[in-house]
Amino acid sequence: MNSGEIPGLAEQLQRAGLRPTVGRVGMLAAIIQIGEGYHYPEDILRELLRQGRLGSITTIYRVLADLTSINFLQRSFDVEGKAKYRLADASFAAEEICLVCEQSGRSITVHESELRRKLDQLARQHGMETSSSPLLIRVNATTKLESAGHK
């Protein structure tokens, strides 16, 4: 990994609405270093420790949840039901819009390229740019959901 990747990762996190903490940037760098494919949290922790970075499995799971919620990572499950993670497909994520409820943390991902194009255009008209990662929109719940199964 070259020295230019770390600032790039920090900028991507910032544009996605997450503070680029040492843990988040370090974990993304470790996942990139491990290579393509799915990785278990323990594998990511081993890579961080191999790089001489401090870390705990609790921090790994917390950061994985953060990065999955903004679609930087994709989560899947193996045949035993154990979660594994990989970097999200950037070309597909570029058109995604992710609505995240500030109260509950629930999220809805919308794949609507025309809406995303219009939002990108509106931002440019006002001297701004949207992130290349999924566009994150924070929303507030207007009703309480009866079941906890809605995520």
Tab-separated table of N, CA and C in Angstrom:
chain	number	residue	atom	x	y	z
A	1	MET	N	0.845	-1.169	0.000
A	1	MET	CA	0.000	0.000	0.000
A	1	MET	C	0.887	1.227	0.000
A	2	ASN	N	0.586	2.189	-0.846
A	2	ASN	CA	1.416	3.381	-0.893
A	2	ASN	C	0.917	4.430	0.090
A	3	SER	N	1.740	5.435	0.347
A	3	SER	CA	1.409	6.443	1.351
A	3	SER	C	0.230	7.299	0.946
A	4	GLY	N	-0.119	7.340	-0.335
A	4	GLY	CA	-1.246	8.137	-0.787
A	4	GLY	C	-2.598	7.509	-0.489
A	5	GLU	N	-2.617	6.197	-0.187
A	5	GLU	CA	-3.897	5.537	0.045
A	5	GLU	C	-4.549	5.959	1.347
A	6	ILE	N	-3.776	6.156	2.407
A	6	ILE	CA	-4.352	6.499	3.703
A	6	ILE	C	-5.109	7.819	3.644
A	7	PRO	N	-4.528	8.924	3.133
A	7	PRO	CA	-5.320	10.151	3.032
A	7	PRO	C	-6.550	9.961	2.152
A	8	GLY	N	-6.441	9.175	1.099
A	8	GLY	CA	-7.588	8.912	0.237
A	8	GLY	C	-8.703	8.194	0.984
A	9	LEU	N	-8.343	7.242	1.827
A	9	LEU	CA	-9.334	6.525	2.624
A	9	LEU	C	-10.002	7.464	3.613
A	10	ALA	N	-9.207	8.324	4.243
A	10	ALA	CA	-9.763	9.283	5.201
A	10	ALA	C	-10.760	10.209	4.515
A	11	GLU	N	-10.412	10.672	3.330
A	11	GLU	CA	-11.307	11.561	2.582
A	11	GLU	C	-12.593	10.840	2.191
A	12	GLN	N	-12.491	9.594	1.766
A	12	GLN	CA	-13.686	8.828	1.391
A	12	GLN	C	-14.613	8.635	2.586
A	13	LEU	N	-14.040	8.345	3.746
A	13	LEU	CA	-14.857	8.181	4.948
A	13	LEU	C	-15.565	9.487	5.298
A	14	GLN	N	-14.828	10.583	5.217
A	14	GLN	CA	-15.398	11.885	5.532
A	14	GLN	C	-16.560	12.210	4.598
A	15	ARG	N	-16.379	11.971	3.315
A	15	ARG	CA	-17.438	12.265	2.348
A	15	ARG	C	-18.658	11.368	2.545
A	16	ALA	N	-18.453	10.200	3.124
A	16	ALA	CA	-19.565	9.280	3.385
A	16	ALA	C	-20.254	9.586	4.709
A	17	GLY	N	-19.752	10.571	5.443
A	17	GLY	CA	-20.395	10.974	6.684
A	17	GLY	C	-19.823	10.352	7.939
A	18	LEU	N	-18.684	9.670	7.836
A	18	LEU	CA	-18.032	9.092	9.012
A	18	LEU	C	-16.723	9.812	9.288
A	19	ARG	N	-16.454	10.042	10.570
A	19	ARG	CA	-15.175	10.633	10.943
A	19	ARG	C	-14.067	9.626	10.644
A	20	PRO	N	-13.001	10.066	9.995
A	20	PRO	CA	-11.912	9.134	9.647
A	20	PRO	C	-10.996	8.860	10.838
A	21	THR	N	-11.458	8.016	11.749
A	21	THR	CA	-10.655	7.687	12.922
A	21	THR	C	-9.500	6.773	12.532
A	22	VAL	N	-8.537	6.660	13.421
A	22	VAL	CA	-7.389	5.780	13.191
A	22	VAL	C	-7.873	4.343	12.990
A	23	GLY	N	-8.860	3.926	13.786
A	23	GLY	CA	-9.383	2.568	13.671
A	23	GLY	C	-10.029	2.296	12.325
A	24	ARG	N	-10.863	3.231	11.860
A	24	ARG	CA	-11.556	3.042	10.578
A	24	ARG	C	-10.581	3.038	9.406
A	25	VAL	N	-9.686	4.017	9.386
A	25	VAL	CA	-8.718	4.104	8.286
A	25	VAL	C	-7.782	2.895	8.317
A	26	GLY	N	-7.322	2.541	9.503
A	26	GLY	CA	-6.423	1.394	9.637
A	26	GLY	C	-7.074	0.096	9.207
A	27	MET	N	-8.337	-0.069	9.564
A	27	MET	CA	-9.019	-1.304	9.190
A	27	MET	C	-9.268	-1.364	7.693
A	28	LEU	N	-9.674	-0.264	7.081
A	28	LEU	CA	-9.832	-0.257	5.622
A	28	LEU	C	-8.506	-0.572	4.934
A	29	ALA	N	-7.431	0.023	5.435
A	29	ALA	CA	-6.108	-0.238	4.860
A	29	ALA	C	-5.744	-1.717	5.009
A	30	ALA	N	-6.072	-2.310	6.158
A	30	ALA	CA	-5.775	-3.730	6.379
A	30	ALA	C	-6.578	-4.613	5.431
A	31	ILE	N	-7.845	-4.276	5.214
A	31	ILE	CA	-8.681	-5.064	4.307
A	31	ILE	C	-8.136	-4.975	2.883
A	32	ILE	N	-7.707	-3.789	2.487
A	32	ILE	CA	-7.105	-3.614	1.160
A	32	ILE	C	-5.825	-4.440	1.060
A	33	GLN	N	-5.021	-4.424	2.121
A	33	GLN	CA	-3.756	-5.159	2.140
A	33	GLN	C	-3.981	-6.671	2.037
A	34	ILE	N	-5.013	-7.174	2.711
A	34	ILE	CA	-5.303	-8.611	2.672
A	34	ILE	C	-5.638	-9.039	1.249
A	35	GLY	N	-6.355	-8.201	0.534
A	35	GLY	CA	-6.690	-8.515	-0.855
A	35	GLY	C	-8.173	-8.732	-1.068
A	36	GLU	N	-8.509	-9.084	-2.308
A	36	GLU	CA	-9.908	-9.249	-2.687
A	36	GLU	C	-10.533	-10.456	-2.009
A	37	GLY	N	-11.838	-10.467	-2.003
A	37	GLY	CA	-12.577	-11.585	-1.434
A	37	GLY	C	-13.115	-11.255	-0.055
A	38	TYR	N	-13.810	-12.226	0.511
A	38	TYR	CA	-14.403	-12.057	1.838
A	38	TYR	C	-13.384	-12.389	2.920
A	39	HIS	N	-13.489	-11.671	4.043
A	39	HIS	CA	-12.565	-11.868	5.157
A	39	HIS	C	-13.347	-11.913	6.465
A	40	TYR	N	-12.932	-12.793	7.345
A	40	TYR	CA	-13.536	-12.886	8.667
A	40	TYR	C	-12.933	-11.803	9.560
A	41	PRO	N	-13.688	-11.336	10.566
A	41	PRO	CA	-13.154	-10.311	11.473
A	41	PRO	C	-11.818	-10.707	12.104
A	42	GLU	N	-11.661	-11.978	12.432
A	42	GLU	CA	-10.403	-12.438	13.033
A	42	GLU	C	-9.230	-12.287	12.068
A	43	ASP	N	-9.475	-12.488	10.777
A	43	ASP	CA	-8.424	-12.309	9.770
A	43	ASP	C	-7.993	-10.847	9.694
A	44	ILE	N	-8.972	-9.960	9.794
A	44	ILE	CA	-8.675	-8.523	9.751
A	44	ILE	C	-7.867	-8.128	10.982
A	45	LEU	N	-8.246	-8.646	12.152
A	45	LEU	CA	-7.494	-8.365	13.377
A	45	LEU	C	-6.060	-8.877	13.251
A	46	ARG	N	-5.876	-10.089	12.723
A	46	ARG	CA	-4.519	-10.624	12.546
A	46	ARG	C	-3.682	-9.727	11.638
A	47	GLU	N	-4.300	-9.214	10.560
A	47	GLU	CA	-3.570	-8.327	9.647
A	47	GLU	C	-3.181	-7.029	10.350
A	48	LEU	N	-4.086	-6.475	11.149
A	48	LEU	CA	-3.760	-5.252	11.898
A	48	LEU	C	-2.592	-5.508	12.849
A	49	LEU	N	-2.638	-6.613	13.556
A	49	LEU	CA	-1.557	-6.947	14.491
A	49	LEU	C	-0.250	-7.201	13.743
A	50	ARG	N	-0.331	-7.844	12.568
A	50	ARG	CA	0.862	-8.083	11.752
A	50	ARG	C	1.500	-6.764	11.338
A	51	GLN	N	0.666	-5.743	11.090
A	51	GLN	CA	1.157	-4.423	10.704
A	51	GLN	C	1.657	-3.616	11.901
A	52	GLY	N	1.553	-4.199	13.100
A	52	GLY	CA	2.016	-3.497	14.291
A	52	GLY	C	0.998	-2.517	14.852
A	53	ARG	N	-0.238	-2.626	14.435
A	53	ARG	CA	-1.296	-1.743	14.944
A	53	ARG	C	-2.007	-2.448	16.089
A	54	LEU	N	-2.405	-1.662	17.065
A	54	LEU	CA	-3.168	-2.222	18.169
A	54	LEU	C	-4.612	-2.382	17.732
A	55	GLY	N	-5.281	-3.359	18.287
A	55	GLY	CA	-6.684	-3.567	17.961
A	55	GLY	C	-7.279	-4.636	18.840
A	56	SER	N	-8.600	-4.614	18.933
A	56	SER	CA	-9.315	-5.652	19.663
A	56	SER	C	-10.457	-6.130	18.786
A	57	ILE	N	-10.944	-7.310	19.061
A	57	ILE	CA	-12.029	-7.853	18.253
A	57	ILE	C	-13.286	-7.003	18.414
A	58	THR	N	-13.475	-6.391	19.585
A	58	THR	CA	-14.621	-5.505	19.801
A	58	THR	C	-14.551	-4.307	18.867
A	59	THR	N	-13.384	-3.708	18.754
A	59	THR	CA	-13.199	-2.574	17.843
A	59	THR	C	-13.428	-3.008	16.403
A	60	ILE	N	-12.948	-4.185	16.052
A	60	ILE	CA	-13.125	-4.700	14.692
A	60	ILE	C	-14.613	-4.788	14.361
A	61	TYR	N	-15.391	-5.398	15.244
A	61	TYR	CA	-16.826	-5.548	14.979
A	61	TYR	C	-17.532	-4.190	14.911
A	62	ARG	N	-17.151	-3.254	15.775
A	62	ARG	CA	-17.775	-1.926	15.761
A	62	ARG	C	-17.485	-1.213	14.451
A	63	VAL	N	-16.227	-1.235	14.015
A	63	VAL	CA	-15.850	-0.560	12.768
A	63	VAL	C	-16.464	-1.282	11.563
A	64	LEU	N	-16.531	-2.601	11.604
A	64	LEU	CA	-17.192	-3.334	10.517
A	64	LEU	C	-18.653	-2.898	10.390
A	65	ALA	N	-19.331	-2.723	11.525
A	65	ALA	CA	-20.728	-2.260	11.497
A	65	ALA	C	-20.811	-0.861	10.895
A	66	ASP	N	-19.890	0.032	11.292
A	66	ASP	CA	-19.866	1.398	10.737
A	66	ASP	C	-19.684	1.367	9.226
A	67	LEU	N	-18.709	0.612	8.766
A	67	LEU	CA	-18.372	0.586	7.339
A	67	LEU	C	-19.430	-0.142	6.508
A	68	THR	N	-20.096	-1.113	7.108
A	68	THR	CA	-21.180	-1.803	6.409
A	68	THR	C	-22.394	-0.893	6.286
A	69	SER	N	-22.657	-0.086	7.326
A	69	SER	CA	-23.838	0.792	7.305
A	69	SER	C	-23.764	1.847	6.212
A	70	ILE	N	-22.563	2.221	5.795
A	70	ILE	CA	-22.428	3.214	4.714
A	70	ILE	C	-22.033	2.541	3.401
A	71	ASN	N	-22.162	1.224	3.374
A	71	ASN	CA	-21.922	0.427	2.158
A	71	ASN	C	-20.491	0.464	1.637
A	72	PHE	N	-19.519	0.697	2.516
A	72	PHE	CA	-18.112	0.550	2.124
A	72	PHE	C	-17.769	-0.929	2.056
A	73	LEU	N	-18.430	-1.705	2.927
A	73	LEU	CA	-18.202	-3.143	2.978
A	73	LEU	C	-19.511	-3.873	2.722
A	74	GLN	N	-19.397	-5.069	2.173
A	74	GLN	CA	-20.547	-5.950	2.013
A	74	GLN	C	-20.371	-7.107	2.977
A	75	ARG	N	-21.474	-7.470	3.641
A	75	ARG	CA	-21.434	-8.584	4.583
A	75	ARG	C	-22.139	-9.781	3.967
A	76	SER	N	-21.581	-10.942	4.212
A	76	SER	CA	-22.173	-12.193	3.767
A	76	SER	C	-21.980	-13.193	4.902
A	77	PHE	N	-22.583	-14.349	4.771
A	77	PHE	CA	-22.461	-15.360	5.813
A	77	PHE	C	-22.004	-16.671	5.198
A	78	ASP	N	-21.132	-17.374	5.926
A	78	ASP	CA	-20.697	-18.679	5.439
A	78	ASP	C	-21.756	-19.724	5.796
A	79	VAL	N	-21.510	-20.979	5.464
A	79	VAL	CA	-22.500	-22.033	5.684
A	79	VAL	C	-22.808	-22.255	7.161
A	80	GLU	N	-21.897	-21.856	8.034
A	80	GLU	CA	-22.116	-21.997	9.472
A	80	GLU	C	-22.768	-20.760	10.078
A	81	GLY	N	-23.089	-19.765	9.246
A	81	GLY	CA	-23.751	-18.555	9.722
A	81	GLY	C	-22.806	-17.491	10.239
A	82	LYS	N	-21.522	-17.663	10.034
A	82	LYS	CA	-20.532	-16.696	10.508
A	82	LYS	C	-20.366	-15.573	9.483
A	83	ALA	N	-20.375	-14.327	9.974
A	83	ALA	CA	-20.270	-13.163	9.085
A	83	ALA	C	-18.863	-13.038	8.517
A	84	LYS	N	-18.816	-12.641	7.247
A	84	LYS	CA	-17.553	-12.336	6.581
A	84	LYS	C	-17.792	-11.086	5.742
A	85	TYR	N	-16.726	-10.334	5.477
A	85	TYR	CA	-16.849	-9.013	4.861
A	85	TYR	C	-15.889	-8.856	3.690
A	86	ARG	N	-16.288	-7.999	2.739
A	86	ARG	CA	-15.400	-7.638	1.635
A	86	ARG	C	-15.702	-6.203	1.238
A	87	LEU	N	-14.766	-5.604	0.503
A	87	LEU	CA	-14.991	-4.255	0.000
A	87	LEU	C	-16.167	-4.276	-0.963
A	88	ALA	N	-17.006	-3.246	-0.876
A	88	ALA	CA	-18.169	-3.158	-1.758
A	88	ALA	C	-17.722	-2.841	-3.176
A	89	ASP	N	-18.523	-3.236	-4.133
A	89	ASP	CA	-18.265	-2.953	-5.545
A	89	ASP	C	-18.484	-1.468	-5.791
A	90	ALA	N	-17.431	-0.741	-6.096
A	90	ALA	CA	-17.499	0.717	-6.241
A	90	ALA	C	-18.386	1.147	-7.396
A	91	SER	N	-18.424	0.401	-8.474
A	91	SER	CA	-19.233	0.825	-9.618
A	91	SER	C	-20.716	0.756	-9.293
A	92	PHE	N	-21.119	-0.251	-8.522
A	92	PHE	CA	-22.520	-0.367	-8.145
A	92	PHE	C	-22.851	0.646	-7.059
A	93	ALA	N	-21.919	0.865	-6.125
A	93	ALA	CA	-22.145	1.785	-5.016
A	93	ALA	C	-22.244	3.228	-5.475
A	94	ALA	N	-21.665	3.563	-6.613
A	94	ALA	CA	-21.661	4.946	-7.081
A	94	ALA	C	-23.060	5.473	-7.345
A	95	GLU	N	-24.022	4.604	-7.622
A	95	GLU	CA	-25.380	5.073	-7.875
A	95	GLU	C	-26.287	4.890	-6.658
A	96	GLU	N	-25.784	4.321	-5.585
A	96	GLU	CA	-26.594	4.046	-4.407
A	96	GLU	C	-26.858	5.293	-3.586
A	97	ILE	N	-28.034	5.307	-2.996
A	97	ILE	CA	-28.409	6.329	-2.027
A	97	ILE	C	-28.841	5.560	-0.788
A	98	CYS	N	-28.248	5.882	0.337
A	98	CYS	CA	-28.538	5.161	1.571
A	98	CYS	C	-29.221	6.116	2.547
A	99	LEU	N	-30.480	5.816	2.916
A	99	LEU	CA	-31.214	6.599	3.903
A	99	LEU	C	-30.992	5.937	5.255
A	100	VAL	N	-30.474	6.699	6.233
A	100	VAL	CA	-30.174	6.145	7.545
A	100	VAL	C	-30.946	6.921	8.598
A	101	CYS	N	-31.764	6.212	9.397
A	101	CYS	CA	-32.544	6.837	10.460
A	101	CYS	C	-31.624	7.160	11.630
A	102	GLU	N	-31.646	8.422	12.064
A	102	GLU	CA	-30.769	8.840	13.164
A	102	GLU	C	-31.195	8.245	14.503
A	103	GLN	N	-32.496	7.970	14.686
A	103	GLN	CA	-32.960	7.416	15.961
A	103	GLN	C	-32.680	5.920	16.078
A	104	SER	N	-33.052	5.167	15.052
A	104	SER	CA	-32.989	3.707	15.161
A	104	SER	C	-31.763	3.085	14.503
A	105	GLY	N	-31.131	3.818	13.589
A	105	GLY	CA	-30.012	3.257	12.850
A	105	GLY	C	-30.436	2.420	11.655
A	106	ARG	N	-31.759	2.255	11.461
A	106	ARG	CA	-32.244	1.504	10.301
A	106	ARG	C	-31.771	2.181	9.030
A	107	SER	N	-31.552	1.400	8.000
A	107	SER	CA	-31.132	1.987	6.733
A	107	SER	C	-31.879	1.342	5.577
A	108	ILE	N	-32.077	2.143	4.549
A	108	ILE	CA	-32.702	1.690	3.310
A	108	ILE	C	-31.753	2.094	2.199
A	109	THR	N	-31.378	1.153	1.371
A	109	THR	CA	-30.504	1.459	0.244
A	109	THR	C	-31.339	1.498	-1.027
A	110	VAL	N	-31.204	2.602	-1.759
A	110	VAL	CA	-31.957	2.807	-2.992
A	110	VAL	C	-30.974	2.772	-4.159
A	111	HIS	N	-31.274	1.980	-5.161
A	111	HIS	CA	-30.458	1.907	-6.378
A	111	HIS	C	-31.224	2.628	-7.478
A	112	GLU	N	-31.056	3.933	-7.528
A	112	GLU	CA	-31.806	4.750	-8.479
A	112	GLU	C	-30.835	5.701	-9.155
A	113	SER	N	-30.317	5.295	-10.294
A	113	SER	CA	-29.267	6.070	-10.957
A	113	SER	C	-29.751	7.449	-11.403
A	114	GLU	N	-31.003	7.576	-11.825
A	114	GLU	CA	-31.511	8.879	-12.277
A	114	GLU	C	-31.614	9.863	-11.106
A	115	LEU	N	-32.119	9.400	-9.965
A	115	LEU	CA	-32.193	10.259	-8.781
A	115	LEU	C	-30.793	10.660	-8.337
A	116	ARG	N	-29.873	9.708	-8.323
A	116	ARG	CA	-28.498	10.006	-7.925
A	116	ARG	C	-27.873	11.022	-8.877
A	117	ARG	N	-28.116	10.875	-10.176
A	117	ARG	CA	-27.586	11.813	-11.161
A	117	ARG	C	-28.127	13.224	-10.902
A	118	LYS	N	-29.417	13.332	-10.594
A	118	LYS	CA	-30.024	14.644	-10.326
A	118	LYS	C	-29.453	15.272	-9.054
A	119	LEU	N	-29.249	14.475	-8.023
A	119	LEU	CA	-28.658	14.996	-6.786
A	119	LEU	C	-27.219	15.448	-7.011
A	120	ASP	N	-26.460	14.677	-7.786
A	120	ASP	CA	-25.088	15.068	-8.122
A	120	ASP	C	-25.083	16.389	-8.884
A	121	GLN	N	-26.002	16.519	-9.832
A	121	GLN	CA	-26.102	17.739	-10.640
A	121	GLN	C	-26.485	18.936	-9.765
A	122	LEU	N	-27.444	18.757	-8.868
A	122	LEU	CA	-27.862	19.834	-7.965
A	122	LEU	C	-26.701	20.284	-7.077
A	123	ALA	N	-25.951	19.328	-6.569
A	123	ALA	CA	-24.794	19.664	-5.733
A	123	ALA	C	-23.782	20.488	-6.524
A	124	ARG	N	-23.489	20.077	-7.756
A	124	ARG	CA	-22.536	20.819	-8.598
A	124	ARG	C	-23.021	22.238	-8.872
A	125	GLN	N	-24.320	22.409	-9.082
A	125	GLN	CA	-24.873	23.743	-9.337
A	125	GLN	C	-24.648	24.684	-8.159
A	126	HIS	N	-24.503	24.121	-6.972
A	126	HIS	CA	-24.303	24.920	-5.768
A	126	HIS	C	-22.861	24.858	-5.264
A	127	GLY	N	-21.949	24.451	-6.143
A	127	GLY	CA	-20.531	24.446	-5.797
A	127	GLY	C	-20.119	23.336	-4.856
A	128	MET	N	-20.834	22.225	-4.883
A	128	MET	CA	-20.519	21.092	-4.013
A	128	MET	C	-20.371	19.843	-4.872
A	129	GLU	N	-19.887	18.774	-4.249
A	129	GLU	CA	-19.874	17.488	-4.937
A	129	GLU	C	-20.261	16.402	-3.958
A	130	THR	N	-20.930	15.384	-4.460
A	130	THR	CA	-21.284	14.253	-3.615
A	130	THR	C	-20.120	13.274	-3.623
A	131	SER	N	-20.128	12.383	-2.659
A	131	SER	CA	-19.043	11.407	-2.580
A	131	SER	C	-19.197	10.369	-3.679
A	132	SER	N	-18.083	9.734	-4.023
A	132	SER	CA	-18.141	8.667	-5.024
A	132	SER	C	-18.681	7.383	-4.412
A	133	SER	N	-18.646	7.310	-3.087
A	133	SER	CA	-19.211	6.161	-2.394
A	133	SER	C	-20.726	6.343	-2.311
A	134	PRO	N	-21.470	5.424	-1.730
A	134	PRO	CA	-22.913	5.639	-1.639
A	134	PRO	C	-23.233	6.967	-0.958
A	135	LEU	N	-24.229	7.653	-1.487
A	135	LEU	CA	-24.669	8.922	-0.927
A	135	LEU	C	-25.463	8.619	0.330
A	136	LEU	N	-25.076	9.191	1.453
A	136	LEU	CA	-25.713	8.933	2.733
A	136	LEU	C	-26.624	10.099	3.076
A	137	ILE	N	-27.899	9.811	3.313
A	137	ILE	CA	-28.856	10.836	3.721
A	137	ILE	C	-29.389	10.442	5.087
A	138	ARG	N	-29.207	11.323	6.054
A	138	ARG	CA	-29.701	11.062	7.410
A	138	ARG	C	-31.158	11.495	7.481
A	139	VAL	N	-31.996	10.620	8.014
A	139	VAL	CA	-33.428	10.885	8.113
A	139	VAL	C	-33.889	10.635	9.541
A	140	ASN	N	-35.110	11.085	9.844
A	140	ASN	CA	-35.713	10.860	11.153
A	140	ASN	C	-37.004	10.079	10.973
A	141	ALA	N	-37.252	9.125	11.859
A	141	ALA	CA	-38.464	8.317	11.791
A	141	ALA	C	-39.674	9.185	12.106
A	142	THR	N	-40.754	8.976	11.366
A	142	THR	CA	-41.996	9.708	11.632
A	142	THR	C	-43.007	8.826	12.341
A	143	THR	N	-42.795	7.516	12.324
A	143	THR	CA	-43.672	6.575	13.024
A	143	THR	C	-42.813	5.537	13.719
A	144	LYS	N	-43.386	4.928	14.751
A	144	LYS	CA	-42.695	3.836	15.433
A	144	LYS	C	-43.076	2.530	14.772
A	145	LEU	N	-42.104	1.702	14.510
A	145	LEU	CA	-42.380	0.391	13.927
A	145	LEU	C	-42.771	-0.573	15.033
A	146	GLU	N	-43.760	-1.397	14.763
A	146	GLU	CA	-44.239	-2.358	15.753
A	146	GLU	C	-43.274	-3.520	15.944
A	147	SER	N	-42.664	-3.978	14.853
A	147	SER	CA	-41.779	-5.138	14.978
A	147	SER	C	-40.335	-4.713	14.812
A	148	ALA	N	-39.460	-5.419	15.479
A	148	ALA	CA	-38.028	-5.115	15.378
A	148	ALA	C	-37.436	-5.697	14.108
A	149	GLY	N	-38.237	-6.401	13.330
A	149	GLY	CA	-37.735	-7.049	12.128
A	149	GLY	C	-37.472	-6.116	10.971
A	150	HIS	N	-37.849	-4.849	11.064
A	150	HIS	CA	-37.634	-3.897	9.967
A	150	HIS	C	-36.263	-3.282	10.087
A	151	LYS	N	-35.382	-3.615	9.169
A	151	LYS	CA	-34.031	-3.028	9.154
A	151	LYS	C	-33.645	-2.710	7.767
